XYZ file of C-alpha atoms in Angstrom:
421
model
C -18.901 55.941 20.165
C -17.820 54.345 23.456
C -15.065 56.908 23.895
C -17.474 59.757 23.085
C -20.000 58.454 25.618
C -17.407 58.054 28.359
C -16.092 61.539 27.633
C -19.603 62.988 27.834
C -20.206 61.253 31.159
C -16.899 62.574 32.502
C -17.802 66.086 31.367
C -21.202 65.658 32.984
C -19.652 64.793 36.335
C -17.404 67.845 36.017
C -20.459 70.017 35.389
C -22.205 68.532 38.409
C -19.139 69.183 40.577
C -19.207 72.787 39.385
C -22.812 73.180 40.543
C -24.434 72.858 37.098
C -26.744 69.837 37.340
C -28.787 70.844 34.293
C -25.633 70.817 32.178
C -24.810 67.411 33.646
C -28.166 66.061 32.478
C -27.652 67.497 29.015
C -24.270 65.775 28.806
C -25.832 62.323 29.154
C -29.222 62.957 27.576
C -28.437 60.959 24.427
C -26.471 58.167 26.137
C -27.928 54.689 26.546
C -27.904 54.195 30.315
C -28.276 50.430 29.891
C -24.856 50.355 28.257
C -23.273 53.022 30.459
C -24.352 52.655 34.110
C -22.396 55.742 35.187
C -24.854 57.760 33.118
C -27.669 56.544 35.383
C -25.686 57.507 38.464
C -24.947 60.958 37.084
C -28.569 61.480 36.080
C -29.747 60.447 39.534
C -27.355 62.838 41.267
C -28.283 65.707 38.944
C -32.027 65.179 39.355
C -31.547 65.019 43.125
C -29.661 68.336 43.109
C -32.538 69.904 41.170
C -35.157 68.561 43.555
C -36.567 66.167 40.941
C -36.886 63.247 43.321
C -39.046 60.932 41.208
C -36.626 61.174 38.287
C -33.686 60.627 40.632
C -35.335 57.529 42.083
C -35.979 56.150 38.601
C -32.308 56.563 37.663
C -31.042 55.011 40.879
C -33.436 52.061 40.637
C -32.165 51.386 37.122
C -28.671 51.187 38.594
C -29.733 48.662 41.242
C -30.588 46.211 38.463
C -27.081 46.130 37.017
C -25.207 42.816 37.316
C -21.972 44.531 38.337
C -21.948 44.630 42.146
C -20.189 47.994 42.207
C -22.982 49.606 40.216
C -25.892 47.882 41.937
C -24.616 48.578 45.459
C -24.001 52.223 44.563
C -27.521 52.416 43.166
C -29.052 50.953 46.327
C -27.204 53.346 48.605
C -27.953 56.345 46.387
C -31.611 55.382 46.608
C -31.387 55.281 50.406
C -29.521 58.588 50.476
C -32.316 60.239 48.518
C -34.390 60.172 51.757
C -37.645 60.365 49.808
C -37.724 56.845 48.339
C -40.061 54.365 49.985
C -38.786 50.799 50.007
C -41.035 47.801 49.434
C -40.996 44.300 50.873
C -39.559 43.166 47.547
C -36.702 45.668 47.949
C -35.967 44.322 51.420
C -36.008 40.727 50.187
C -33.689 41.567 47.298
C -31.214 43.265 49.628
C -31.316 40.359 52.076
C -30.467 38.018 49.210
C -27.526 40.174 48.135
C -26.282 40.601 51.707
C -26.367 36.872 52.382
C -24.190 36.108 49.359
C -20.563 35.072 49.519
C -18.829 38.372 48.742
C -17.427 40.348 51.689
C -16.233 43.778 50.577
C -16.905 47.492 50.844
C -19.836 47.207 48.453
C -21.466 44.779 50.850
C -21.096 47.606 53.351
C -23.281 49.827 51.159
C -25.922 47.114 50.972
C -25.962 46.850 54.769
C -26.286 50.643 55.044
C -29.262 50.553 52.684
C -30.886 47.703 54.603
C -30.470 49.799 57.740
C -32.399 52.625 56.080
C -35.264 50.242 55.325
C -35.395 49.126 58.971
C -35.245 52.804 59.995
C -38.245 53.571 57.795
C -40.060 50.672 59.465
C -39.428 52.196 62.910
C -37.081 49.419 64.065
C -33.828 51.163 65.079
C -32.295 48.127 66.795
C -32.522 46.100 63.589
C -31.244 49.115 61.669
C -28.284 49.483 64.007
C -27.178 45.883 63.455
C -26.872 46.593 59.736
C -25.270 49.983 60.355
C -22.544 48.347 62.403
C -21.996 45.579 59.871
C -21.850 48.054 56.996
C -19.641 50.588 58.709
C -17.244 47.885 59.901
C -16.777 46.662 56.331
C -16.265 50.172 54.984
C -13.847 51.064 57.800
C -11.766 47.984 57.006
C -11.490 49.142 53.390
C -10.536 52.742 54.283
C -9.359 53.154 57.875
C -9.410 56.494 59.698
C -5.958 58.019 60.240
C -6.704 59.128 63.779
C -3.103 59.769 64.806
C -2.588 62.168 61.897
C -5.803 64.019 62.779
C -4.815 64.392 66.429
C -1.302 65.556 65.500
C -2.817 68.211 63.226
C -5.180 69.388 65.968
C -2.270 69.593 68.430
C -0.298 71.679 65.945
C -3.216 74.029 65.295
C -3.675 74.574 69.024
C -0.272 76.302 69.011
C -1.465 78.993 66.589
C -1.107 82.374 68.259
C -3.073 85.549 67.614
C -2.102 87.507 64.537
C -3.337 90.732 63.037
C -6.418 90.158 60.918
C -5.355 93.064 58.757
C -3.831 90.772 56.160
C -1.337 91.858 53.542
C -4.094 91.118 51.031
C -6.808 93.545 49.974
C -10.313 92.163 49.583
C -13.670 93.539 48.500
C -15.846 90.407 48.627
C -17.578 89.211 51.799
C -17.212 85.432 52.092
C -19.273 83.530 54.645
C -17.936 80.125 55.670
C -20.379 77.651 57.194
C -18.456 75.246 59.408
C -19.026 72.517 61.981
C -19.711 68.810 61.764
C -21.195 67.173 58.666
C -24.904 66.404 59.161
C -25.231 69.243 61.672
C -27.581 71.546 59.753
C -24.997 73.319 57.620
C -27.025 72.766 54.443
C -30.090 74.358 56.044
C -28.033 77.400 57.028
C -26.656 77.550 53.499
C -30.193 77.425 52.085
C -31.316 80.223 54.411
C -28.457 82.513 53.428
C -28.555 81.558 49.736
C -32.189 82.693 49.702
C -30.965 86.260 50.221
C -30.951 88.299 46.993
C -27.355 89.425 47.604
C -25.829 86.040 48.467
C -24.378 83.471 46.088
C -23.916 79.849 47.140
C -21.015 77.751 45.913
C -20.509 74.169 47.114
C -18.410 72.198 49.579
C -15.148 73.504 48.140
C -11.952 71.606 48.932
C -9.613 74.511 48.222
C -8.652 75.392 51.798
C -7.953 71.789 52.724
C -5.685 71.375 49.715
C -3.795 74.597 50.430
C -3.351 73.530 54.036
C -1.831 70.253 52.851
C 0.488 72.197 50.541
C 1.697 74.370 53.410
C 2.260 71.329 55.603
C 4.482 69.766 52.943
C 6.340 73.022 52.296
C 7.670 73.568 55.795
C 4.785 73.518 58.213
C 1.216 74.781 58.372
C 1.462 76.889 61.504
C 4.829 78.351 60.530
C 3.262 79.584 57.302
C 0.410 81.226 59.209
C 2.897 83.427 61.048
C 4.336 84.589 57.729
C 3.479 87.970 56.272
C 4.296 86.850 52.741
C 1.639 88.909 51.036
C 2.363 87.460 47.603
C 1.526 83.926 48.753
C -1.796 84.965 50.282
C -2.658 87.121 47.261
C -1.998 84.178 44.939
C -4.149 81.878 47.034
C -6.909 84.464 47.166
C -6.993 84.831 43.395
C -6.966 81.055 42.899
C -9.870 80.694 45.307
C -11.898 83.528 43.785
C -11.370 82.033 40.330
C -13.074 78.865 41.610
C -15.902 80.825 43.231
C -16.640 83.180 40.334
C -18.551 80.705 38.101
C -21.054 80.159 40.934
C -21.780 83.861 41.396
C -24.952 84.786 39.551
C -25.909 87.592 41.950
C -22.662 89.524 41.714
C -20.481 87.756 44.272
C -20.465 90.565 46.845
C -21.481 87.960 49.418
C -20.854 84.278 48.807
C -20.998 81.058 50.803
C -18.568 78.190 51.223
C -20.294 75.358 53.065
C -17.432 72.990 53.773
C -17.870 71.733 57.350
C -14.199 70.728 57.640
C -13.113 74.326 57.186
C -13.277 74.532 60.992
C -9.730 73.185 60.669
C -8.634 76.148 58.569
C -10.068 79.283 60.197
C -6.731 81.167 60.489
C -5.657 80.146 56.985
C -8.931 81.460 55.590
C -8.455 84.755 57.426
C -4.968 85.089 55.961
C -6.325 84.593 52.462
C -9.700 86.329 52.882
C -9.450 88.906 55.680
C -13.151 89.827 55.429
C -14.298 86.261 56.071
C -17.045 85.488 58.571
C -17.734 82.040 60.015
C -21.105 80.572 60.940
C -20.437 77.634 63.257
C -23.414 75.266 63.293
C -23.655 73.138 66.440
C -25.834 70.065 66.729
C -26.461 67.820 69.710
C -23.571 65.286 69.736
C -25.837 62.237 69.996
C -28.066 63.350 67.133
C -25.065 64.261 65.022
C -23.065 61.106 65.683
C -26.034 58.899 64.836
C -26.735 60.914 61.689
C -23.149 60.603 60.491
C -23.016 56.900 61.363
C -26.145 56.342 59.281
C -24.583 58.037 56.257
C -21.943 56.876 53.794
C -19.544 59.581 52.639
C -17.943 58.483 49.351
C -14.845 60.649 49.854
C -13.068 61.389 53.123
C -14.697 61.498 56.561
C -13.407 58.004 57.312
C -13.857 58.665 61.033
C -17.630 58.403 60.510
C -17.451 54.652 59.923
C -16.874 53.869 63.603
C -18.341 55.186 66.835
C -14.845 55.370 68.278
C -13.751 57.496 65.326
C -16.766 59.775 65.628
C -16.194 60.432 69.337
C -12.477 60.989 68.695
C -13.183 63.423 65.856
C -15.721 65.323 67.960
C -13.200 65.752 70.777
C -10.636 67.306 68.464
C -13.279 69.522 66.886
C -14.418 70.899 70.252
C -10.849 71.587 71.352
C -10.118 73.479 68.164
C -13.343 75.480 68.097
C -12.668 76.590 71.666
C -9.247 77.830 70.499
C -10.593 79.713 67.485
C -13.371 81.238 69.594
C -10.739 82.664 71.921
C -8.553 83.984 69.091
C -11.209 85.307 66.704
C -14.392 85.913 68.739
C -15.769 88.619 66.454
C -15.490 86.437 63.360
C -17.480 83.468 64.677
C -21.227 83.133 65.096
C -22.249 80.023 67.032
C -25.648 78.789 65.852
C -27.409 75.866 67.538
C -29.349 73.701 65.121
C -32.023 72.924 67.719
C -32.636 76.629 68.362
C -32.693 77.378 64.643
C -35.458 74.857 63.932
C -37.541 75.653 67.025
C -37.218 79.464 66.956
C -36.300 80.219 63.337
C -37.510 83.820 63.252
C -35.160 84.988 65.998
C -32.214 82.827 64.945
C -32.400 83.802 61.284
C -32.625 87.488 62.203
C -29.494 87.173 64.365
C -27.728 85.249 61.606
C -28.440 87.931 59.024
C -27.227 90.641 61.384
C -23.951 88.807 61.987
C -23.410 88.394 58.246
C -24.050 92.088 57.598
C -27.118 91.324 55.503
C -30.491 93.020 55.305
C -33.542 91.225 56.680
C -34.744 89.695 53.411
C -38.050 87.885 53.813
C -36.930 85.111 51.467
C -34.528 83.908 54.159
C -37.428 83.078 56.484
C -39.001 80.605 54.027
C -35.894 78.982 52.542
C -37.744 75.878 51.345
C -39.344 78.022 48.653
C -35.985 78.982 47.139
C -35.340 77.207 43.855
C -31.661 76.417 43.397
C -29.469 73.344 42.956
C -28.521 71.716 46.266
C -25.448 69.548 45.894
C -25.235 67.931 49.333
C -26.892 64.820 50.861
C -29.452 67.015 52.651
C -30.990 68.205 49.375
C -34.411 66.738 50.151
C -34.611 68.014 53.730
C -33.917 71.674 52.913
C -36.777 71.696 50.427
C -39.193 71.134 53.301
C -40.380 73.888 55.673
C -38.077 74.301 58.663
C -39.053 71.727 61.268
C -37.684 70.069 64.393
C -37.920 66.463 63.169
C -34.165 66.012 63.514
C -34.025 67.149 67.148
C -33.480 64.195 69.531
C -33.446 61.858 66.525
C -30.460 59.995 67.954
C -32.326 58.823 71.054
C -33.927 55.920 69.187
C -30.474 54.417 68.677
C -29.504 54.533 72.343
C -29.611 50.747 72.603
C -26.936 50.266 69.971
C -24.840 53.097 71.387
C -25.029 52.048 75.045
C -21.252 51.538 75.279
C -20.673 55.071 74.018
C -23.387 57.061 75.793
C -21.055 58.162 78.594
C -18.497 59.522 76.125
C -21.186 61.211 74.061
C -22.667 62.709 77.223
C -19.275 64.218 78.030
C -19.125 65.741 74.554
C -22.529 67.289 75.160
C -21.358 68.786 78.465
C -18.240 70.280 76.884
C -20.199 71.663 73.935
C -22.741 73.288 76.270
C -19.984 74.773 78.393
C -18.232 76.268 75.360
C -21.153 77.375 73.203
C -24.212 77.279 75.445
C -27.045 74.792 75.475
C -28.950 74.116 72.308
């Protein structure tokens, strides 16, 4: 029975990763969550993706009661990441007790991050920041950011020269890649476009990043981009479309890939998918850096666990987006988050025009669209478009005082390259 339960949970996580949260719930429906804590975690994630916030909170709270620190800490952070859960004084006291224990590890980092969310809800950003720093420092120690490798990759990509977009590969589909920084509004843009009757949404697909790593190992990323080996690009295209196809319930003529890090792979994507368009979502650097620093990413994005790493990552991102904008200006649409949420009618109309889509009314009320949302912003995109996130980083200025000059420079460069938001 234990093996069957573990197998069902594993299959459930696979279903969730494939964008099928209902199938994930069915996989663990008959499993005793008290005996198998991962079933509670899976149920919470699946309910969250479906917009069933009360059920998600129930599952996550069950996980917080587990004696195993790994499970309880994951439950606490998942509860905080839900963004709809309201914490009580008893919750705060319980977290303080756990934080003040003897164990110093990455799971303690998650507890600090959750305690920061409680202080944030209470309107006390300075207290929140103290826990954010403590939590991020612990997590960064457990999984450090490889900054030198990132900078070397950026430097290599900056040597990419123009090449003909008429790839050796034929293509009938119209992929739309949503790129930028995590926590910049990419999920909102995805929700807007996925509301269109002709557009299918996928997920944050890792395919392009993995193929880029393959090319780097096999003789160099940029050298491969200069190649006209049509068979390689055709193979990659078919592999990618095979991943996308199960998501396409509307026909797949237009589909979305909302992987922010694909800003690193614009020329590779154009080699594989010559019809690709890119929507580059830009958020104010201060707001974005604070938002990322307040969030725990379970896989990758190690730079987000330090302010130094965030500023460093932003610098490389701006350099590269300037380069791609010069090489492929007709394939990039720069969309400011602040303009989108303050003047949505105009911005959405321009977005649809760039994507070659008709002006579907559903796109102007995306919160009404019922679909699974697999990213941390699932709760926010189910609300009417609003400007609550604009200038949200200002409250944390006290904690960021040593970095405000650097962040201000990022804002100046971003405005110079892409206009003011």
